[in-house]
XYZ file of C-alpha atoms in Angstrom:
737
model
C 8.864 17.464 -23.349
C 7.178 20.720 -22.378
C 6.582 21.527 -26.046
C 5.020 18.142 -26.776
C 2.787 18.326 -23.707
C 1.843 21.894 -24.626
C 0.629 20.648 -28.007
C -1.145 17.721 -26.369
C -2.943 20.044 -23.967
C -4.142 22.338 -26.747
C -5.163 19.372 -28.878
C -7.158 17.827 -26.010
C -8.833 21.167 -25.312
C -9.804 21.661 -28.937
C -10.727 18.028 -29.712
C -12.457 17.520 -26.392
C -15.290 15.437 -27.852
C -12.853 12.856 -29.207
C -10.800 12.746 -26.006
C -13.839 12.492 -23.727
C -15.365 9.772 -25.903
C -12.114 7.792 -25.759
C -12.010 7.799 -21.947
C -15.717 7.042 -21.596
C -15.356 4.134 -24.028
C -12.326 2.855 -22.106
C -14.260 3.056 -18.830
C -17.231 1.223 -20.372
C -14.970 -1.472 -21.806
C -13.213 -2.034 -18.483
C -16.548 -2.033 -16.663
C -17.991 -4.619 -19.043
C -14.952 -6.822 -18.543
C -15.251 -6.529 -14.771
C -18.974 -7.303 -14.813
C -18.426 -10.516 -16.739
C -15.361 -11.685 -14.810
C -15.346 -14.122 -11.866
C -15.129 -12.529 -8.435
C -11.633 -11.859 -7.121
C -10.482 -14.456 -4.677
C -7.521 -14.683 -2.370
C -4.295 -14.527 -4.335
C -2.292 -17.721 -3.928
C 0.274 -16.908 -1.258
C 3.608 -18.407 -2.254
C 7.051 -17.340 -1.110
C 9.595 -18.703 -3.617
C 12.993 -19.561 -2.174
C 11.892 -20.138 1.432
C 12.095 -23.419 3.311
C 8.453 -23.207 4.348
C 7.374 -22.936 0.698
C 9.662 -25.809 -0.323
C 8.079 -28.011 2.344
C 4.608 -26.936 1.297
C 5.337 -27.911 -2.315
C 6.755 -31.244 -1.141
C 3.533 -31.964 0.752
C 1.519 -31.355 -2.397
C 3.735 -33.790 -4.290
C 4.064 -36.576 -1.707
C 0.610 -36.329 -0.095
C -1.729 -35.854 -3.079
C -5.386 -35.208 -2.384
C -4.828 -33.832 1.111
C -5.867 -30.272 0.105
C -2.752 -28.776 1.650
C -3.780 -25.319 0.431
C -7.445 -25.728 1.348
C -9.258 -23.535 3.836
C -9.374 -24.741 7.414
C -11.690 -24.145 10.329
C -11.501 -25.124 13.954
C -14.872 -25.436 15.631
C -14.102 -25.018 19.331
C -16.531 -26.272 21.996
C -16.525 -25.395 25.677
C -18.704 -27.142 28.227
C -20.726 -25.154 30.780
C -19.002 -24.525 34.112
C -18.666 -27.658 36.203
C -19.230 -29.994 33.290
C -17.003 -31.789 30.782
C -17.121 -32.278 27.058
C -17.081 -36.034 27.602
C -20.530 -35.917 29.245
C -22.968 -37.929 27.076
C -25.139 -34.945 26.136
C -22.190 -32.753 25.159
C -20.526 -35.595 23.299
C -23.695 -36.216 21.316
C -23.977 -32.513 20.403
C -20.386 -32.505 19.114
C -21.006 -35.680 17.121
C -24.060 -34.104 15.487
C -21.949 -31.094 14.531
C -19.236 -33.287 13.019
C -21.828 -35.239 11.010
C -23.508 -32.033 9.860
C -20.211 -30.517 8.686
C -19.082 -33.707 6.932
C -21.920 -33.424 4.440
C -20.645 -30.180 2.891
C -19.911 -30.280 -0.839
C -16.582 -28.445 -0.429
C -15.524 -30.246 2.770
C -12.526 -32.581 2.378
C -12.560 -34.046 5.890
C -13.639 -33.376 9.478
C -11.800 -34.742 12.520
C -13.762 -36.036 15.498
C -12.277 -34.520 18.672
C -12.958 -37.683 20.670
C -11.040 -39.847 18.211
C -8.257 -37.473 17.206
C -7.108 -36.224 20.617
C -8.986 -32.970 20.348
C -10.101 -32.751 23.992
C -8.221 -30.657 26.565
C -6.611 -32.332 29.563
C -9.243 -31.026 31.969
C -12.019 -32.093 29.606
C -13.660 -28.668 29.413
C -12.705 -27.745 25.839
C -12.696 -29.709 22.581
C -12.254 -28.847 18.934
C -13.098 -30.332 15.539
C -10.881 -29.506 12.550
C -12.549 -28.952 9.187
C -10.490 -29.008 5.987
C -11.956 -27.745 2.714
C -11.058 -28.561 -0.876
C -10.547 -24.918 -1.885
C -8.748 -21.908 -0.345
C -10.628 -19.669 2.080
C -11.394 -16.820 -0.313
C -12.731 -19.273 -2.909
C -15.258 -20.901 -0.605
C -18.865 -20.629 -1.652
C -20.932 -18.483 0.674
C -23.166 -21.520 1.253
C -20.194 -23.356 2.822
C -19.569 -20.488 5.228
C -23.241 -20.338 6.119
C -23.302 -24.094 6.723
C -20.303 -23.741 9.057
C -21.997 -20.965 11.015
C -25.296 -22.874 11.130
C -23.604 -25.985 12.524
C -22.000 -23.897 15.272
C -25.327 -22.248 16.081
C -27.039 -25.654 16.365
C -24.372 -26.748 18.833
C -24.907 -23.582 20.865
C -28.567 -24.496 21.228
C -27.463 -27.502 23.271
C -25.887 -25.212 25.877
C -22.264 -25.317 24.659
C -20.059 -22.320 23.983
C -19.031 -22.658 20.334
C -16.584 -20.463 18.390
C -14.969 -20.816 14.948
C -11.332 -20.109 14.101
C -9.277 -20.538 10.951
C -9.384 -18.920 7.524
C -12.666 -20.473 6.357
C -14.569 -17.402 7.548
C -12.153 -15.049 5.807
C -14.098 -12.566 3.691
C -13.340 -9.815 1.202
C -12.316 -6.763 3.276
C -14.601 -3.766 3.423
C -13.340 -0.209 3.630
C -16.424 1.198 5.294
C -18.060 4.607 5.146
C -14.882 6.378 6.256
C -13.611 6.187 2.660
C -16.592 8.282 1.553
C -15.794 10.768 4.316
C -12.239 11.021 2.974
C -13.552 11.882 -0.482
C -15.899 14.425 1.096
C -12.993 16.119 2.861
C -11.111 16.177 -0.435
C -14.082 17.880 -2.085
C -14.208 20.588 0.590
C -10.470 21.249 0.263
C -10.792 21.513 -3.518
C -13.633 24.027 -3.234
C -11.625 26.176 -0.808
C -8.472 25.958 -2.936
C -10.056 26.579 -6.333
C -12.857 28.903 -5.230
C -15.426 27.208 -7.464
C -17.671 24.189 -7.138
C -17.209 23.350 -10.806
C -13.436 23.666 -10.738
C -13.352 21.575 -7.567
C -15.495 18.902 -9.170
C -13.160 18.399 -12.131
C -10.289 16.715 -10.215
C -12.780 14.530 -8.343
C -14.572 13.516 -11.523
C -11.445 12.688 -13.488
C -9.833 10.874 -10.532
C -12.930 8.701 -10.136
C -12.853 7.912 -13.868
C -9.197 6.902 -13.603
C -9.740 4.753 -10.515
C -12.809 3.231 -12.148
C -10.772 2.190 -15.182
C -7.928 0.851 -13.049
C -10.058 -1.081 -10.562
C -12.385 -2.425 -13.257
C -9.383 -3.671 -15.243
C -7.943 -5.340 -12.142
C -11.311 -6.971 -11.436
C -11.589 -8.184 -15.028
C -8.121 -9.750 -14.882
C -8.273 -10.954 -11.262
C -9.059 -14.579 -12.052
C -6.655 -14.802 -14.996
C -3.709 -13.199 -13.205
C -4.523 -14.564 -9.722
C -4.970 -11.110 -8.185
C -6.134 -10.964 -4.582
C -9.018 -8.883 -3.284
C -6.663 -6.415 -1.553
C -5.015 -5.599 -4.901
C -7.945 -3.488 -6.072
C -8.234 -1.785 -2.671
C -4.599 -0.692 -2.797
C -4.952 0.462 -6.401
C -8.035 2.529 -5.555
C -6.333 3.996 -2.473
C -3.258 5.219 -4.340
C -4.995 5.925 -7.653
C -7.628 8.131 -6.067
C -5.083 10.112 -4.068
C -2.649 10.789 -6.914
C -5.468 11.235 -9.441
C -6.980 14.096 -7.467
C -3.582 15.647 -6.818
C -2.381 15.507 -10.427
C -5.627 16.982 -11.705
C -5.476 19.686 -9.036
C -2.031 20.818 -10.184
C -3.076 21.068 -13.819
C -6.336 22.913 -13.022
C -4.528 25.306 -10.680
C -1.901 26.117 -13.301
C -4.670 26.607 -15.887
C -6.360 29.190 -13.645
C -3.011 30.907 -13.075
C -2.459 31.142 -16.835
C -5.951 32.608 -17.232
C -5.139 35.195 -14.588
C -2.188 36.305 -16.725
C -4.592 37.108 -19.549
C -4.124 34.121 -21.849
C -6.893 32.647 -23.947
C -8.406 29.441 -22.607
C -6.967 27.085 -25.201
C -3.534 28.639 -24.792
C -3.876 28.439 -20.990
C -4.762 24.735 -21.218
C -1.720 24.084 -23.393
C 0.628 25.935 -21.074
C -0.878 24.269 -17.983
C -0.225 20.825 -19.442
C 3.193 21.880 -20.741
C 4.365 23.085 -17.313
C 2.360 21.435 -14.536
C 1.864 18.430 -16.819
C 5.618 17.956 -17.097
C 5.845 17.836 -13.319
C 2.943 15.353 -13.284
C 4.795 13.054 -15.696
C 7.967 12.934 -13.621
C 6.106 12.727 -10.321
C 4.094 9.849 -11.721
C 7.267 8.150 -12.936
C 8.741 8.179 -9.427
C 5.582 6.569 -8.030
C 5.565 3.947 -10.788
C 9.252 3.166 -10.230
C 8.648 2.718 -6.509
C 5.608 0.467 -6.997
C 7.030 -1.689 -9.801
C 10.260 -1.958 -7.812
C 8.387 -4.044 -5.228
C 8.960 -6.963 -7.602
C 12.572 -7.233 -6.399
C 11.272 -8.673 -3.131
C 10.167 -11.777 -5.115
C 6.879 -12.228 -3.283
C 4.315 -12.716 -6.054
C 1.427 -11.182 -4.107
C 3.427 -8.013 -3.379
C 4.631 -7.823 -6.974
C 1.081 -8.017 -8.330
C -0.152 -5.388 -5.868
C 2.649 -3.024 -6.875
C 2.212 -3.464 -10.630
C -1.586 -3.089 -10.420
C -1.266 0.104 -8.369
C 1.417 1.417 -10.758
C -0.960 0.858 -13.672
C -3.626 2.907 -11.922
C -1.100 5.713 -11.333
C -0.148 5.647 -15.024
C -3.819 6.026 -15.948
C -4.076 8.986 -13.528
C -1.127 10.674 -15.288
C -2.650 10.190 -18.748
C -5.996 11.526 -17.567
C -4.350 14.632 -16.100
C -2.641 15.297 -19.441
C -5.638 14.691 -21.720
C -9.011 14.441 -20.016
C -8.459 17.437 -17.730
C -7.843 19.923 -20.596
C -10.781 18.353 -22.469
C -13.116 18.851 -19.506
C -11.783 22.386 -19.049
C -12.858 22.998 -22.640
C -16.378 21.890 -21.759
C -16.403 24.074 -18.625
C -15.485 27.208 -20.575
C -15.818 30.453 -18.658
C -17.313 28.720 -15.637
C -13.747 27.924 -14.513
C -12.477 31.329 -13.443
C -8.948 32.751 -13.327
C -6.959 32.442 -10.129
C -8.041 35.043 -7.618
C -11.710 34.907 -8.549
C -14.482 32.978 -6.860
C -17.778 31.803 -8.239
C -20.885 33.800 -7.426
C -22.181 30.906 -5.343
C -19.180 31.278 -3.042
C -19.507 35.044 -2.795
C -17.229 35.879 -5.693
C -17.776 37.130 -9.176
C -15.195 39.827 -8.831
C -11.447 39.817 -8.616
C -9.949 39.870 -5.173
C -8.250 43.122 -4.274
C -5.297 41.494 -2.605
C -2.607 41.869 -5.224
C -0.249 43.682 -2.907
C -0.768 41.416 0.101
C 1.617 38.443 0.321
C -0.178 35.152 0.584
C 0.472 32.568 3.281
C 3.010 30.681 1.168
C 5.012 33.849 0.586
C 4.985 34.788 4.270
C 6.000 31.289 5.360
C 8.829 31.010 2.840
C 10.122 34.459 3.793
C 10.185 33.373 7.442
C 12.083 30.160 6.629
C 14.575 31.971 4.402
C 15.331 34.398 7.259
C 15.811 31.587 9.836
C 16.793 28.494 7.826
C 19.057 26.880 10.416
C 16.494 27.095 13.230
C 13.741 25.658 11.034
C 16.031 22.875 9.812
C 17.084 21.843 13.316
C 13.532 21.973 14.680
C 12.207 19.856 11.824
C 14.952 17.237 12.055
C 14.632 16.954 15.840
C 10.839 16.670 15.616
C 10.958 13.912 13.008
C 13.710 12.180 14.942
C 11.540 12.146 18.063
C 8.622 10.695 16.089
C 10.922 7.993 14.716
C 12.056 6.777 18.163
C 9.340 4.064 18.493
C 10.569 2.516 15.231
C 13.522 1.195 17.220
C 11.096 -1.203 18.951
C 9.588 -2.450 15.694
C 8.399 -6.070 15.859
C 7.361 -7.673 12.592
C 4.871 -10.462 11.976
C 1.838 -11.416 9.952
C -1.674 -11.142 11.387
C -3.407 -14.262 12.691
C -6.581 -14.881 14.666
C -4.804 -13.612 17.784
C -4.677 -10.117 16.270
C -8.410 -10.069 15.553
C -10.735 -7.915 17.716
C -12.037 -9.703 20.800
C -15.564 -9.271 19.456
C -14.935 -11.761 16.617
C -15.580 -15.489 16.825
C -12.106 -16.122 15.378
C -10.448 -14.352 18.297
C -12.678 -16.072 20.859
C -11.830 -19.457 19.328
C -8.131 -18.535 19.498
C -8.439 -17.682 23.194
C -10.370 -20.885 23.989
C -7.708 -23.019 22.302
C -4.997 -21.183 24.231
C -6.899 -21.793 27.456
C -7.437 -25.492 26.808
C -4.264 -26.549 25.004
C -1.698 -23.796 25.595
C -0.757 -20.662 23.614
C 1.395 -22.565 21.135
C -1.511 -24.705 19.995
C -2.689 -21.856 17.751
C 0.570 -21.974 15.814
C 1.530 -25.611 15.262
C 4.649 -26.337 13.268
C 4.634 -28.968 10.554
C 7.956 -30.758 10.135
C 8.291 -32.602 6.832
C 10.900 -35.349 6.715
C 11.925 -36.382 3.195
C 13.704 -39.740 3.516
C 13.228 -40.820 -0.080
C 16.873 -41.795 -0.522
C 17.324 -43.317 2.938
C 17.814 -47.047 3.589
C 15.563 -46.979 6.671
C 13.016 -44.100 6.434
C 11.218 -45.221 9.593
C 14.400 -44.881 11.643
C 14.942 -41.387 10.208
C 11.391 -40.402 11.174
C 11.979 -41.668 14.718
C 15.325 -39.873 15.000
C 13.779 -36.590 13.838
C 10.951 -36.870 16.354
C 13.318 -37.684 19.213
C 15.638 -34.756 18.464
C 12.726 -32.312 18.232
C 11.368 -33.530 21.593
C 14.709 -32.714 23.188
C 14.550 -29.051 22.134
C 13.450 -26.215 24.401
C 10.014 -24.600 24.086
C 8.347 -27.797 22.819
C 5.074 -28.923 24.442
C 4.167 -31.877 22.271
C 5.524 -33.806 19.292
C 3.062 -36.044 17.480
C 4.179 -39.416 16.065
C 5.410 -39.275 12.493
C 2.655 -39.729 9.894
C 4.188 -41.255 6.718
C 2.682 -41.121 3.240
C 1.548 -44.221 1.316
C 4.986 -44.687 -0.228
C 6.566 -44.563 3.219
C 9.366 -42.238 2.104
C 8.042 -38.954 3.543
C 6.405 -38.148 6.860
C 4.926 -35.171 8.673
C 5.501 -34.466 12.352
C 3.225 -31.974 14.145
C 5.033 -29.904 16.766
C 3.236 -27.757 19.346
C 5.408 -24.882 20.666
C 5.261 -23.665 24.234
C 4.716 -20.004 23.250
C 2.224 -18.162 21.046
C 2.850 -18.049 17.289
C 4.107 -14.455 17.140
C 6.587 -14.794 20.011
C 10.371 -14.705 19.739
C 10.521 -18.085 21.512
C 8.536 -19.746 18.711
C 10.810 -18.156 16.104
C 13.837 -19.502 17.980
C 12.245 -22.956 18.019
C 11.826 -22.905 14.221
C 15.516 -22.070 13.832
C 16.466 -24.790 16.357
C 14.470 -27.448 14.460
C 16.127 -26.403 11.218
C 19.549 -26.594 12.845
C 18.756 -30.094 14.121
C 17.497 -31.003 10.638
C 20.836 -29.960 9.140
C 22.564 -32.474 11.450
C 20.127 -35.220 10.451
C 20.770 -34.492 6.771
C 24.526 -34.781 7.300
C 24.097 -38.185 8.926
C 21.303 -39.735 6.864
C 20.878 -37.628 3.735
C 17.221 -36.943 4.609
C 15.802 -33.429 4.328
C 14.019 -32.034 7.399
C 11.883 -28.995 6.537
C 9.683 -26.818 8.743
C 6.474 -25.312 7.402
C 2.991 -24.309 8.553
C 1.481 -20.858 8.893
C 3.816 -19.855 11.726
C 6.982 -20.931 9.898
C 5.731 -19.264 6.722
C 5.234 -15.986 8.609
C 8.760 -16.185 9.988
C 10.208 -16.836 6.541
C 8.200 -13.989 5.008
C 9.468 -11.551 7.628
C 13.048 -12.641 7.028
C 12.701 -12.389 3.267
C 11.242 -8.902 3.505
C 13.994 -7.775 5.870
C 16.673 -9.133 3.533
C 15.110 -7.372 0.531
C 14.682 -3.964 2.182
C 18.192 -2.593 1.572
C 18.491 -3.787 -2.077
C 15.020 -2.415 -2.759
C 15.861 0.910 -1.157
C 19.066 1.186 -3.193
C 17.265 0.319 -6.432
C 14.261 2.608 -6.025
C 16.062 5.563 -4.489
C 18.900 5.179 -6.993
C 16.626 5.203 -10.043
C 14.561 8.086 -8.710
C 17.768 9.962 -7.804
C 18.918 9.728 -11.416
C 15.494 10.820 -12.626
C 15.515 13.862 -10.345
C 18.998 14.819 -11.527
C 17.531 15.003 -15.035
C 14.502 16.997 -13.823
C 16.300 19.523 -11.604
C 19.743 19.439 -13.252
C 21.327 19.362 -9.826
C 23.149 16.891 -7.570
C 22.347 18.346 -4.156
C 18.606 18.853 -4.668
C 17.914 15.150 -5.396
C 20.227 14.169 -2.525
C 18.313 16.462 -0.183
C 15.035 14.960 -1.454
C 16.201 11.407 -0.694
C 17.455 12.262 2.797
C 14.223 14.075 3.592
C 12.275 11.015 2.496
C 14.246 8.777 4.858
C 13.381 11.093 7.736
C 9.680 11.089 6.928
C 9.411 7.323 6.418
C 11.225 6.591 9.694
C 8.959 9.017 11.528
C 5.911 7.390 9.929
C 7.088 3.919 10.951
C 7.555 5.237 14.473
C 3.956 6.464 14.493
C 2.722 3.083 13.215
C 4.599 1.294 16.005
C 3.252 3.712 18.619
C -0.370 3.137 17.549
C -0.537 -0.476 16.371
C 2.148 -2.042 18.569
C 2.212 0.125 21.681
C -1.467 1.054 21.610
C -1.180 4.846 21.730
C -4.424 6.454 20.502
C -5.621 2.945 19.643
C -9.220 3.771 20.554
C -9.249 6.798 18.270
C -7.809 4.742 15.397
C -10.159 1.801 15.901
C -7.358 -0.574 16.948
C -8.946 -3.190 19.184
C -5.868 -5.398 19.459
C -2.207 -4.383 19.372
C 0.542 -6.689 18.184
C 3.458 -7.008 15.779
C 3.531 -4.750 12.741
C 2.683 -6.444 9.451
C 5.909 -7.810 7.936
C 5.502 -6.087 4.588
C 4.754 -2.690 6.133
C 8.325 -1.266 6.164
C 9.175 -2.196 2.575
C 5.725 -1.228 1.359
C 5.923 2.170 3.033
C 9.403 2.733 1.628
C 8.084 2.137 -1.880
C 4.814 4.000 -1.783
C 5.884 6.873 0.459
C 9.006 7.488 -1.605
C 6.919 7.826 -4.741
C 4.414 10.144 -3.079
C 7.160 12.186 -1.400
C 8.802 12.794 -4.738
C 5.437 14.076 -6.023
C 5.607 17.056 -3.694
C 9.317 17.471 -4.273
C 8.795 17.730 -8.028
C 5.782 20.056 -7.831
C 7.316 22.379 -5.253
C 10.940 22.530 -6.383
C 9.999 22.772 -10.069
C 8.338 26.128 -9.357
C 11.392 27.237 -7.370
C 13.754 26.240 -10.140
C 11.501 27.892 -12.703
C 11.910 31.193 -10.854
C 15.671 30.627 -10.541
C 16.020 29.810 -14.258
C 14.239 33.043 -15.088
C 16.890 35.039 -13.231
C 15.813 35.346 -9.596
C 18.343 35.011 -6.790
C 18.205 31.694 -4.866
C 16.464 33.038 -1.751
C 13.926 35.019 -3.777
C 13.322 31.991 -6.011
C 12.335 29.992 -2.932
C 9.816 32.662 -1.930
C 8.444 32.919 -5.460
C 8.108 29.159 -5.736
C 6.146 29.020 -2.496
C 4.004 31.954 -3.565
C 2.677 29.973 -6.522
C 2.808 26.397 -5.264
C 2.518 26.260 -1.454
C -1.272 26.631 -1.409
C -1.774 23.929 -4.016
C 0.792 21.540 -2.499
C -0.834 21.994 0.910
C -4.260 21.278 -0.541
C -2.917 18.234 -2.388
C -1.374 16.873 0.810
C -4.572 17.397 2.812
C -6.521 15.610 0.074
C -4.118 12.680 0.048
C -4.191 12.439 3.837
C -8.002 12.489 3.784
C -8.187 9.746 1.148
C -5.687 7.498 2.924
C -7.313 8.113 6.305
C -10.576 6.865 4.860
C -9.098 3.387 4.630
C -8.421 3.295 8.374
C -12.069 2.244 8.686
C -11.451 -0.951 6.686
C -12.361 -4.309 8.200
C -9.016 -5.701 7.038
C -6.144 -5.108 9.475
C -3.587 -4.857 6.647
C -5.588 -2.214 4.753
C -6.246 -0.338 8.008
C -2.558 -0.214 8.902
C -1.512 0.766 5.373
C -4.075 3.585 5.325
C -2.811 5.022 8.614
C 0.850 4.590 7.691
C 0.493 6.363 4.348
C -1.630 9.163 5.825
C 0.833 9.945 8.608
C 3.776 9.633 6.206
C 2.247 12.210 3.843
C 1.588 14.471 6.835
C 5.236 14.346 7.912
C 6.665 14.545 4.418
C 4.476 17.314 3.021
C 4.244 19.620 6.015
C 7.602 19.067 7.710
C 10.038 17.882 5.047
C 8.802 19.600 1.874
C 7.242 22.738 3.383
C 9.902 23.382 6.035
C 13.124 21.448 5.507
C 13.255 21.918 1.730
C 13.161 25.748 1.755
C 15.517 25.810 4.734
C 18.103 23.651 2.970
C 17.762 25.570 -0.308
C 18.208 28.845 1.560
C 21.348 27.536 3.264
C 22.818 26.160 0.025
C 22.029 29.232 -2.060
C 23.243 29.003 -5.667
C 25.203 25.825 -4.812
C 21.885 23.942 -4.672
C 21.754 24.044 -8.482
C 25.353 23.013 -9.069
C 25.914 20.363 -11.730
C 29.248 19.301 -13.267
C 29.582 20.702 -16.778
C 30.286 17.307 -18.321
C 27.116 15.921 -16.748
C 25.123 18.963 -17.813
C 26.155 18.322 -21.425
C 25.338 14.599 -21.158
C 21.877 14.931 -19.647
C 18.854 15.406 -21.897
C 17.015 18.690 -21.509
C 13.486 17.730 -20.472
C 12.459 21.357 -19.835
C 10.092 20.694 -16.936
C 9.834 24.439 -16.307
C 8.398 25.047 -19.790
C 11.120 27.539 -20.735
C 10.800 26.556 -24.387
C 7.172 27.681 -24.379
C 8.276 31.299 -24.114
C 9.505 31.251 -27.702
C 6.250 29.971 -29.145
C 4.257 32.457 -31.122
C 0.663 32.206 -32.100
C 1.462 31.731 -35.814
C 2.930 28.271 -35.202
C 0.175 26.884 -33.022
C -2.302 25.790 -35.680
C 0.422 24.032 -37.673
C 1.668 22.212 -34.574
C -1.827 20.974 -33.756
C -2.257 19.681 -37.299
C 1.024 17.792 -37.024
C -0.152 16.185 -33.782
C -3.439 15.105 -35.405
C -1.570 13.554 -38.318
C 0.805 11.757 -35.907
């Protein structure tokens, strides 16, 4: 592989006009497709194999035209103190609002609170339910504006009016913090590479890669039913890995220049060595992201595949566009150890005999490996303690900031009708094969009423055929509580008894039941997913490092970092530690998909640093250095760049903490803190400590396995036998191929 990539790097350097034109044309093509494509909506949220989804599908079949998947809004009214909603003036204002909302082109129906039981027992609060014909993210902006205008008109009459539901759901915004993250990355690149031009190359190529990836996702969003958060995730991961991969190639290029090689030769060797590490690092990320499909949640699968595609583009750009751009830069990209004149350089640094920070740190760890290992493990273990209190759920209006109308509507409904009113359960009774469906409906309602934690059970509402009915159940506790989850399980247990006696199916659905089923499905999939992803990456790393213990150490270190990161997420978003600093206005359960998502993404990113760092160490070991000295040599050449890459990735991920979407905000924080733990504790401290303790045993591999494995030559050992006479012929062969 190193030989092929070496040729590719030299070819891209020499034929830079062709390579640059290809990527520019690809960017223009993707941009044109995105410009002409419909706007991304909200990906249809289906959870195959769950009872809630089965009931939802049954509703669509047996109750046609009810817009079961349509957006909903609850317009909540509260009378001034001392007055009631049933007062003539207040009643008239509500009626005007209902009439105004009913005229909307996308409105399916509006319920009158005075006819549908939508007035609280004390008469101070009422609500009108609005159902739309299309999902929330597909609503026209005019429909949202009409909803807000109707509420504002009602406020003019002296009522307090708030709006809940998903009708006001909008495409999340990441905010200016993302730009700050890119700015921090730029500063780190300048410091690391000592040149504004050299620092600009990784940023430029990463932006091109993300542009191609996001534009392609936008162009295909309508066709493939991709949600708006899909492109945000792809840009988050694509930008981070794109900068890092380019940084490693540019840094190796400057190191090759410092050894006196010509620029084209340096570009070839940079791609042949650092590029090999980029390929395998990228493969681990792709495996982790594509592996999310085993969870069998379509939305998560699409997010993972889209992000994996963006990572693949970042790898290809690092291998081709980076050497091409280096060809354009020429002598303005200086050898390692030199700074540009603008930064006070122009002359070689006279520090050849002084060990750099990476060398000094590695020497310290090699002298005291056991102490460093114990300190690191204990520290990560302490950070992971809050993960033991992890509570999973999906965000609802109750997790919104108190400044939003959705949260205020949620609180008003809780005040007037009880906390469980915000999470009603929908029980679907399928009595198609029963002799007396009406008796089955009555039996189901009576058994549900007898359960604990039930406030109200509405009469069964049958369909036109009379063979299926819905029963609305109001729990006693809020939607995200354990009591409500227990109630869902109790209803399903009672339904199993009804099925045994009558043959009728009793299914529980609704947003609350769907959230419970999603959490359970994700929990059940976590271990198989972990085995699949870690197993595949373990095999890949065996091929890369030709060792059993090094990949095993990498996997165990990852588990430590991801547990510590989950602990930090729980501490901030569930316990409220540093919530003000992180912009968390409301604490609550952790998003259900967070653990499995972090396992996938963090594993891929963790293996990035493992490959880049340990490849340099193994390269030194392969060339004859003793194990301890190889660790020091590896850190001498790679610690500075790995540190810079980690800081860049942390800065990029942290930028998404400013997003308006709670899921994106939590993902940004989780990935940033995970990279912090993994890069600076696991890879920079535990890895050299373990390698120092293992010594030569770290590189042990059974002879039979050594013979069976392909030699991918990540270290570029085969490049040492290349002579200049063969280079022109090799390039011509590549052109012909």
